[in-house]
mmCIF file of C-alpha atoms and ligand atoms in Angstrom:
data_model
loop_
_atom_site.group_PDB
_atom_site.id
_atom_site.type_symbol
_atom_site.label_atom_id
_atom_site.label_comp_id
_atom_site.label_asym_id
_atom_site.label_seq_id
_atom_site.Cartn_x
_atom_site.Cartn_y
_atom_site.Cartn_z
ATOM 1 C CA MET A 1 -12.642 16.307 10.800
ATOM 2 C CA LYS A 2 -9.542 14.309 9.827
ATOM 3 C CA LYS A 3 -10.047 10.580 10.089
ATOM 4 C CA ILE A 4 -7.650 7.779 10.993
ATOM 5 C CA ILE A 5 -8.733 4.198 10.318
ATOM 6 C CA ILE A 6 -7.232 1.631 12.670
ATOM 7 C CA ILE A 7 -7.373 -1.974 11.486
ATOM 8 C CA ASP A 8 -7.135 -4.616 14.210
ATOM 9 C CA GLY A 9 -5.926 -7.865 12.650
ATOM 10 C CA GLY A 10 -5.890 -9.783 15.946
ATOM 11 C CA PRO A 11 -8.641 -12.045 17.288
ATOM 12 C CA ARG A 12 -8.505 -11.061 20.961
ATOM 13 C CA LYS A 13 -10.519 -8.046 22.023
ATOM 14 C CA ASN A 14 -8.731 -7.322 25.280
ATOM 15 C CA MET A 15 -5.150 -8.382 24.795
ATOM 16 C CA ASN A 16 -1.921 -6.928 23.436
ATOM 17 C CA THR A 17 -2.721 -5.838 19.886
ATOM 18 C CA ALA A 18 -6.112 -4.407 20.849
ATOM 19 C CA ALA A 19 -4.514 -2.524 23.763
ATOM 20 C CA MET A 20 -1.819 -1.014 21.543
ATOM 21 C CA LEU A 21 -4.415 0.065 18.978
ATOM 22 C CA ALA A 22 -6.690 1.533 21.661
ATOM 23 C CA LYS A 23 -3.761 3.690 22.746
ATOM 24 C CA VAL A 24 -3.132 4.837 19.167
ATOM 25 C CA ALA A 25 -6.818 5.806 18.973
ATOM 26 C CA GLU A 26 -6.593 7.638 22.305
ATOM 27 C CA GLY A 27 -3.547 9.630 21.158
ATOM 28 C CA ALA A 28 -5.148 10.487 17.820
ATOM 29 C CA THR A 29 -8.399 11.549 19.462
ATOM 30 C CA GLN A 30 -6.607 13.672 22.029
ATOM 31 C CA ALA A 31 -4.864 15.494 19.181
ATOM 32 C CA GLY A 32 -8.238 16.257 17.593
ATOM 33 C CA ALA A 33 -8.632 13.608 14.891
ATOM 34 C CA GLU A 34 -11.390 11.044 14.569
ATOM 35 C CA ALA A 35 -10.093 7.509 15.132
ATOM 36 C CA LYS A 36 -12.144 4.503 14.059
ATOM 37 C CA VAL A 37 -11.129 0.968 15.024
ATOM 38 C CA VAL A 38 -12.199 -1.846 12.697
ATOM 39 C CA ARG A 39 -11.880 -5.407 14.022
ATOM 40 C CA LEU A 40 -11.259 -7.726 11.090
ATOM 41 C CA TYR A 41 -12.284 -10.818 13.071
ATOM 42 C CA ASP A 42 -15.787 -9.348 13.424
ATOM 43 C CA LEU A 43 -16.230 -9.214 9.644
ATOM 44 C CA ALA A 44 -17.083 -11.991 7.176
ATOM 45 C CA TYR A 45 -14.921 -11.398 4.106
ATOM 46 C CA LYS A 46 -12.704 -13.112 1.584
ATOM 47 C CA GLY A 47 -9.265 -12.326 0.214
ATOM 48 C CA CYS A 48 -8.825 -11.271 -3.401
ATOM 49 C CA ILE A 49 -10.886 -13.678 -5.547
ATOM 50 C CA SER A 50 -9.046 -12.626 -8.721
ATOM 51 C CA CYS A 51 -12.220 -11.391 -10.400
ATOM 52 C CA LEU A 52 -10.107 -8.642 -12.036
ATOM 53 C CA ALA A 53 -13.117 -6.310 -11.824
ATOM 54 C CA CYS A 54 -10.661 -3.622 -10.663
ATOM 55 C CA LYS A 55 -8.819 -3.893 -13.998
ATOM 56 C CA ILE A 56 -11.664 -3.863 -16.553
ATOM 57 C CA LYS A 57 -10.812 -1.592 -19.493
ATOM 58 C CA GLY A 58 -12.370 1.845 -19.084
ATOM 59 C CA ARG A 59 -13.649 0.993 -15.590
ATOM 60 C CA ALA A 60 -10.417 0.281 -13.700
ATOM 61 C CA SER A 61 -10.647 1.067 -9.991
ATOM 62 C CA ASN A 62 -8.086 1.392 -7.236
ATOM 63 C CA VAL A 63 -10.692 0.281 -4.683
ATOM 64 C CA CYS A 64 -11.778 -3.380 -4.690
ATOM 65 C CA LYS A 65 -15.072 -3.954 -6.542
ATOM 66 C CA PHE A 66 -15.951 -7.290 -4.898
ATOM 67 C CA LYS A 67 -18.839 -6.799 -2.470
ATOM 68 C CA ASP A 68 -18.792 -8.245 1.023
ATOM 69 C CA ALA A 69 -18.396 -7.030 4.609
ATOM 70 C CA LEU A 70 -14.977 -5.534 3.795
ATOM 71 C CA THR A 71 -16.364 -3.235 1.096
ATOM 72 C CA PRO A 72 -17.366 -0.323 3.392
ATOM 73 C CA VAL A 73 -14.011 -0.576 5.185
ATOM 74 C CA LEU A 74 -12.031 -0.383 1.937
ATOM 75 C CA GLU A 75 -14.159 2.546 0.772
ATOM 76 C CA GLU A 76 -13.591 4.324 4.076
ATOM 77 C CA ILE A 77 -9.820 3.805 3.868
ATOM 78 C CA ALA A 78 -9.845 5.301 0.368
ATOM 79 C CA GLN A 79 -11.221 8.532 1.875
ATOM 80 C CA ALA A 80 -9.246 8.442 5.156
ATOM 81 C CA ASP A 81 -6.387 10.711 6.215
ATOM 82 C CA GLY A 82 -4.305 8.111 8.045
ATOM 83 C CA LEU A 83 -4.094 4.331 8.349
ATOM 84 C CA VAL A 84 -2.931 2.154 11.235
ATOM 85 C CA LEU A 85 -2.577 -1.615 10.925
ATOM 86 C CA GLY A 86 -2.026 -3.856 13.938
ATOM 87 C CA SER A 87 -1.474 -7.597 14.083
ATOM 88 C CA PRO A 88 -0.075 -10.276 16.350
ATOM 89 C CA ILE A 89 2.679 -12.306 14.701
ATOM 90 C CA TYR A 90 1.536 -15.850 13.867
ATOM 91 C CA PHE A 91 4.204 -18.253 12.617
ATOM 92 C CA GLY A 92 6.411 -15.343 11.615
ATOM 93 C CA ASP A 93 3.757 -13.391 9.705
ATOM 94 C CA VAL A 94 0.799 -11.152 10.338
ATOM 95 C CA THR A 95 -2.455 -13.083 10.900
ATOM 96 C CA GLY A 96 -4.307 -14.660 8.005
ATOM 97 C CA GLN A 97 -7.099 -12.109 8.459
ATOM 98 C CA MET A 98 -4.657 -9.211 8.094
ATOM 99 C CA ARG A 99 -3.025 -10.734 5.029
ATOM 100 C CA THR A 100 -6.446 -11.444 3.473
ATOM 101 C CA PHE A 101 -7.515 -7.854 4.100
ATOM 102 C CA LEU A 102 -4.267 -6.569 2.551
ATOM 103 C CA GLU A 103 -4.855 -8.538 -0.658
ATOM 104 C CA ARG A 104 -8.164 -6.742 -1.092
ATOM 105 C CA LEU A 105 -6.627 -3.376 -0.202
ATOM 106 C CA ALA A 106 -3.534 -3.579 -2.399
ATOM 107 C CA PHE A 107 -4.424 -5.544 -5.544
ATOM 108 C CA PRO A 108 -6.568 -2.702 -6.950
ATOM 109 C CA TRP A 109 -3.614 -0.342 -6.424
ATOM 110 C CA LEU A 110 -1.432 -2.405 -8.740
ATOM 111 C CA SER A 111 -1.418 -1.523 -12.437
ATOM 112 C CA TYR A 112 -0.632 -4.437 -14.708
ATOM 113 C CA ASN A 113 -0.029 -1.880 -17.467
ATOM 114 C CA ASP A 114 3.078 -0.339 -15.942
ATOM 115 C CA TYR A 115 3.389 -2.090 -12.521
ATOM 116 C CA SER A 116 2.881 1.173 -10.639
ATOM 117 C CA MET A 117 1.039 1.184 -7.292
ATOM 118 C CA THR A 118 -1.557 3.944 -6.900
ATOM 119 C CA ALA A 119 -3.918 4.343 -3.960
ATOM 120 C CA PRO A 120 -6.877 6.758 -4.124
ATOM 121 C CA LYS A 121 -4.791 9.055 -1.919
ATOM 122 C CA LYS A 122 -1.490 9.011 -0.039
ATOM 123 C CA MET A 123 -1.611 9.068 3.756
ATOM 124 C CA PRO A 124 0.609 8.377 6.755
ATOM 125 C CA VAL A 125 0.707 4.717 7.797
ATOM 126 C CA LEU A 126 1.678 3.065 11.069
ATOM 127 C CA LEU A 127 2.356 -0.692 11.164
ATOM 128 C CA ILE A 128 2.117 -2.374 14.561
ATOM 129 C CA GLU A 129 3.203 -5.903 15.457
ATOM 130 C CA THR A 130 2.945 -7.724 18.783
ATOM 131 C CA MET A 131 4.833 -10.967 19.394
ATOM 132 C CA ASN A 132 6.551 -13.360 21.772
ATOM 133 C CA GLY A 133 9.941 -12.652 20.201
ATOM 134 C CA SER A 134 12.411 -10.089 21.484
ATOM 135 C CA PRO A 135 14.119 -7.286 19.551
ATOM 136 C CA GLU A 136 17.259 -9.449 19.384
ATOM 137 C CA ARG A 137 15.576 -12.777 18.701
ATOM 138 C CA ASN A 138 12.356 -12.928 16.724
ATOM 139 C CA ASN A 139 11.004 -14.673 13.649
ATOM 140 C CA SER A 140 8.778 -11.851 12.461
ATOM 141 C CA GLN A 141 8.660 -11.000 8.801
ATOM 142 C CA GLY A 142 6.044 -8.433 9.712
ATOM 143 C CA TYR A 143 3.880 -7.267 6.848
ATOM 144 C CA GLY A 144 6.332 -8.891 4.423
ATOM 145 C CA SER A 145 5.818 -8.193 0.738
ATOM 146 C CA MET A 146 2.700 -6.158 1.532
ATOM 147 C CA GLU A 147 4.899 -3.515 3.095
ATOM 148 C CA TYR A 148 6.390 -2.722 -0.303
ATOM 149 C CA CYS A 149 2.866 -2.177 -1.702
ATOM 150 C CA ILE A 150 1.910 0.047 1.230
ATOM 151 C CA ALA A 151 5.089 2.114 0.922
ATOM 152 C CA ALA A 152 4.677 2.551 -2.849
ATOM 153 C CA ALA A 153 0.962 3.405 -2.767
ATOM 154 C CA LEU A 154 0.433 5.260 0.519
ATOM 155 C CA GLY A 155 3.906 6.315 1.645
ATOM 156 C CA GLN A 156 6.734 4.961 3.787
ATOM 157 C CA PRO A 157 5.166 3.484 6.948
ATOM 158 C CA GLU A 158 6.234 4.039 10.530
ATOM 159 C CA HIS A 159 6.780 0.896 12.639
ATOM 160 C CA LEU A 160 5.991 0.034 16.228
ATOM 161 C CA ASN A 161 6.559 -3.427 17.712
ATOM 162 C CA ALA A 162 5.618 -4.757 21.136
ATOM 163 C CA TYR A 163 7.949 -7.633 22.006
ATOM 164 C CA ASN A 164 7.764 -10.488 24.492
ATOM 165 C CA THR A 165 4.100 -9.830 25.223
ATOM 166 C CA TYR A 166 2.076 -11.723 27.795
ATOM 167 C CA GLN A 167 0.368 -14.410 25.720
ATOM 168 C CA VAL A 168 -1.955 -15.372 28.589
ATOM 169 C CA LYS A 169 -2.800 -13.622 31.820
ATOM 170 C CA ASN A 170 -1.793 -16.554 34.017
ATOM 171 C CA TYR A 171 0.991 -18.823 32.745
ATOM 172 C CA GLY A 172 0.318 -21.286 35.579
ATOM 173 C CA ASN A 173 -2.966 -22.381 33.967
ATOM 174 C CA PHE A 174 -1.482 -23.454 30.629
ATOM 175 C CA GLU A 175 1.041 -25.864 29.098
ATOM 176 C CA LEU A 176 3.503 -23.087 28.365
ATOM 177 C CA ALA A 177 6.618 -24.364 30.123
ATOM 178 C CA GLY A 178 8.805 -23.081 27.291
ATOM 179 C CA PHE A 179 8.244 -19.578 28.668
ATOM 180 C CA SER A 180 9.454 -18.360 32.020
ATOM 181 C CA GLU A 181 6.609 -16.399 33.589
ATOM 182 C CA GLU A 182 9.156 -14.636 35.775
ATOM 183 C CA ALA A 183 11.122 -13.462 32.722
ATOM 184 C CA LYS A 184 7.876 -12.455 30.999
ATOM 185 C CA ARG A 185 6.781 -10.479 34.056
ATOM 186 C CA LYS A 186 10.151 -8.729 34.298
ATOM 187 C CA TRP A 187 10.006 -7.784 30.617
ATOM 188 C CA ARG A 188 6.420 -6.597 30.942
ATOM 189 C CA ASP A 189 7.202 -4.510 34.019
ATOM 190 C CA GLU A 190 10.071 -2.865 32.153
ATOM 191 C CA HIS A 191 8.488 -2.431 28.709
ATOM 192 C CA TRP A 192 4.707 -2.713 28.457
ATOM 193 C CA GLU A 193 3.781 0.727 29.772
ATOM 194 C CA GLN A 194 6.444 2.185 27.473
ATOM 195 C CA ASP A 195 5.007 0.281 24.510
ATOM 196 C CA LEU A 196 1.545 1.671 25.261
ATOM 197 C CA LEU A 197 2.976 5.161 25.623
ATOM 198 C CA LYS A 198 4.760 4.809 22.270
ATOM 199 C CA ALA A 199 1.435 3.757 20.716
ATOM 200 C CA PHE A 200 -0.320 6.770 22.253
ATOM 201 C CA GLU A 201 2.427 9.104 20.997
ATOM 202 C CA ALA A 202 2.367 7.566 17.507
ATOM 203 C CA GLY A 203 -1.404 8.123 17.276
ATOM 204 C CA LYS A 204 -1.022 11.680 18.480
ATOM 205 C CA ARG A 205 1.845 12.330 16.061
ATOM 206 C CA MET A 206 -0.130 11.004 13.112
ATOM 207 C CA ALA A 207 -3.120 13.177 13.999
ATOM 208 C CA GLN A 208 -0.941 16.263 14.437
ATOM 209 C CA HIS A 209 0.750 15.547 11.108
ATOM 210 C CA ILE A 210 -2.479 15.247 9.133
ATOM 211 C CA MET A 211 -4.004 18.282 10.822
ATOM 212 C CA ALA A 212 -0.968 20.524 10.241
HETATM 213 C C1 FMN B 1 -1.249 -19.170 16.317
HETATM 214 C C2 FMN B 1 -0.166 -18.372 16.997
HETATM 215 C C3 FMN B 1 1.075 -18.293 16.410
HETATM 216 C C4 FMN B 1 2.078 -17.502 16.980
HETATM 217 N N1 FMN B 1 3.298 -17.407 16.357
HETATM 218 C C5 FMN B 1 4.231 -16.582 16.854
HETATM 219 C C6 FMN B 1 5.472 -16.428 16.178
HETATM 220 O O1 FMN B 1 5.725 -17.031 15.136
HETATM 221 N N2 FMN B 1 6.375 -15.567 16.717
HETATM 222 C C7 FMN B 1 6.142 -14.877 17.856
HETATM 223 O O2 FMN B 1 7.023 -14.099 18.271
HETATM 224 N N3 FMN B 1 4.962 -14.977 18.514
HETATM 225 C C8 FMN B 1 4.010 -15.821 18.035
HETATM 226 N N4 FMN B 1 2.801 -15.940 18.678
HETATM 227 C C9 FMN B 1 2.543 -15.104 19.873
HETATM 228 C C10 FMN B 1 1.728 -13.864 19.564
HETATM 229 O O3 FMN B 1 2.242 -13.166 18.445
HETATM 230 C C11 FMN B 1 1.733 -12.893 20.748
HETATM 231 O O4 FMN B 1 1.282 -13.548 21.893
HETATM 232 C C12 FMN B 1 0.874 -11.682 20.431
HETATM 233 O O5 FMN B 1 1.229 -10.592 21.260
HETATM 234 C C13 FMN B 1 -0.599 -11.992 20.613
HETATM 235 O O6 FMN B 1 -1.378 -10.848 20.356
HETATM 236 P P1 FMN B 1 -2.777 -10.612 21.108
HETATM 237 O O7 FMN B 1 -2.451 -10.604 22.571
HETATM 238 O O8 FMN B 1 -3.264 -9.328 20.599
HETATM 239 O O9 FMN B 1 -3.641 -11.771 20.734
HETATM 240 C C14 FMN B 1 1.810 -16.774 18.169
HETATM 241 C C15 FMN B 1 0.532 -16.898 18.767
HETATM 242 C C16 FMN B 1 -0.428 -17.691 18.198
HETATM 243 C C17 FMN B 1 -1.794 -17.809 18.855
#
């Protein structure tokens, strides 16, 4: 069975990023693929520690050799047929957990002999972001420089962003006066179901693509 690994780089189990990724998984499963969600915040792991074990002469590896809770995830991605990454935007970037994961994923791809980027295998990739910003006004740099690595090693990624998300379920309970709950509600009523549908369709499309 074809397998899609879905990496959740957000801390909240029942909010926007998790909901988008659950829909991707639902779409992929409906189309007949296996979809596995990995929650990075549930794992104890480090970023690249620069051990250079992946670049030892005669034993170079394009999968990270450092052993911790991320090891089985990185090994599973190496064998997977599709990859989905999802993260809330924090201070303009993906979360620290996502970035830390990406260091471990991508550094072994990079050859310091010729600067090529080679993953164990190419596969379709979907990059998801959720944020307060709007399509017209946002500070997201998304996956930033890591996107170049992903594109070079795995293939050009597809993008899906959910904008102006509900950051809390009840704005009245928090010091969040900079946001108009009314405007948030209007946006959510007009966009959120569509965002979830787009996530479902993207998961389904990826599964159909890898099974074709
Ligand atoms: C620490 C922190 C920093 C944030 N920084 C930004 C930001 O720079 N830009 C933005 O548009 N949203 C920002 N947000 C809002 C989140 O990206 C947004 O609420 C997101 O949908 C949360 O995802 P979740 O519901 O899956 O946790 C920030 C939220 C937090 C907690």
